[in-house]
Amino acid sequence: MTTTPTPAGVEINGGRVRTERQLLGHNLRAFAEKADISLQYLSQIERGDRQRVSPAVFGRICDALRIPKDQRRQLVLSDAA
């Protein structure tokens, strides 16, 4: 029996990231710097072009958004989506 390996990473809700970033009043460039990711990478995430990010990047985005560890599931794409 063969199984398809599950890709490592977190499926992130880019639209929710954008909303939360805007609520904090950060522009794209400032937030990318705060999260220590490239502007292009953040833009891809927010547009939904990139839905899977590494756990480390996910953590930096959540930290930059000031989302407590127990509430970070709000940025994960739901299974029903």
Short mmCIF file of C-alpha atoms in Angstrom, two decimals:
data_model
loop_
_atom_site.label_atom_id
_atom_site.label_comp_id
_atom_site.label_asym_id
_atom_site.label_seq_id
_atom_site.Cartn_x
_atom_site.Cartn_y
_atom_site.Cartn_z
CA MET A 1 0.00 0.00 0.00
CA THR A 2 1.40 3.37 -0.99
CA THR A 3 0.44 6.61 0.61
CA THR A 4 0.86 10.10 -0.69
CA PRO A 5 3.05 12.09 1.65
CA THR A 6 1.39 15.09 3.24
CA PRO A 7 3.33 18.26 2.46
CA ALA A 8 4.86 19.86 5.52
CA GLY A 9 3.59 23.21 6.56
CA VAL A 10 0.52 25.12 7.56
CA GLU A 11 -2.34 26.02 5.23
CA ILE A 12 -2.78 29.71 5.93
CA ASN A 13 -5.80 31.89 5.24
CA GLY A 14 -4.27 34.79 3.33
CA GLY A 15 -7.45 36.84 3.30
CA ARG A 16 -7.60 36.66 7.07
CA VAL A 17 -3.94 37.68 7.30
CA ARG A 18 -4.70 40.74 5.14
CA THR A 19 -7.72 41.70 7.24
CA GLU A 20 -5.82 41.36 10.53
CA ARG A 21 -2.83 43.29 9.14
CA GLN A 22 -5.06 46.12 7.97
CA LEU A 23 -6.86 46.23 11.33
CA LEU A 24 -3.46 46.82 12.96
CA GLY A 25 -2.80 49.64 10.50
CA HIS A 26 0.26 48.07 8.85
CA ASN A 27 0.96 48.47 5.16
CA LEU A 28 2.24 45.46 3.26
CA ARG A 29 5.91 46.51 3.32
CA ALA A 30 6.03 47.34 7.03
CA PHE A 31 4.27 44.12 7.96
CA ALA A 32 6.58 42.01 5.79
CA GLU A 33 9.55 43.53 7.59
CA LYS A 34 7.94 42.96 10.98
CA ALA A 35 7.24 39.31 10.13
CA ASP A 36 10.71 38.90 8.60
CA ILE A 37 9.42 37.69 5.24
CA SER A 38 9.77 39.22 1.79
CA LEU A 39 7.19 41.63 0.46
CA GLN A 40 6.57 39.35 -2.53
CA TYR A 41 6.08 36.30 -0.31
CA LEU A 42 3.57 38.13 1.91
CA SER A 43 1.73 39.39 -1.16
CA GLN A 44 1.46 35.82 -2.49
CA ILE A 45 0.08 34.65 0.85
CA GLU A 46 -2.51 37.41 1.07
CA ARG A 47 -3.68 36.88 -2.53
CA GLY A 48 -4.03 33.15 -1.91
CA ASP A 49 -1.38 32.26 -4.48
CA ARG A 50 0.60 30.57 -1.70
CA GLN A 51 -1.52 28.74 0.84
CA ARG A 52 1.08 26.55 2.52
CA VAL A 53 3.81 28.12 4.64
CA SER A 54 6.39 26.64 6.96
CA PRO A 55 5.55 26.46 10.66
CA ALA A 56 8.29 29.03 11.29
CA VAL A 57 6.79 31.55 8.84
CA PHE A 58 3.32 30.90 10.24
CA GLY A 59 4.65 31.63 13.73
CA ARG A 60 6.32 34.88 12.63
CA ILE A 61 3.13 36.06 10.92
CA CYS A 62 1.08 35.26 14.02
CA ASP A 63 3.62 37.00 16.26
CA ALA A 64 3.58 40.08 14.03
CA LEU A 65 -0.23 40.08 14.20
CA ARG A 66 -0.03 39.66 18.00
CA ILE A 67 -2.19 36.54 17.89
CA PRO A 68 -1.80 34.42 21.05
CA LYS A 69 -0.76 30.80 20.54
CA ASP A 70 -4.13 29.50 21.66
CA GLN A 71 -5.94 31.54 18.97
CA ARG A 72 -3.74 30.87 15.94
CA ARG A 73 -6.14 28.37 14.37
CA GLN A 74 -8.13 31.38 13.15
CA LEU A 75 -5.45 31.86 10.46
CA VAL A 76 -5.56 28.24 9.29
CA LEU A 77 -7.69 27.38 6.28
CA SER A 78 -10.64 25.25 7.36
CA ASP A 79 -10.99 21.73 5.99
CA ALA A 80 -14.36 22.71 4.54
CA ALA A 81 -12.88 25.50 2.42
#
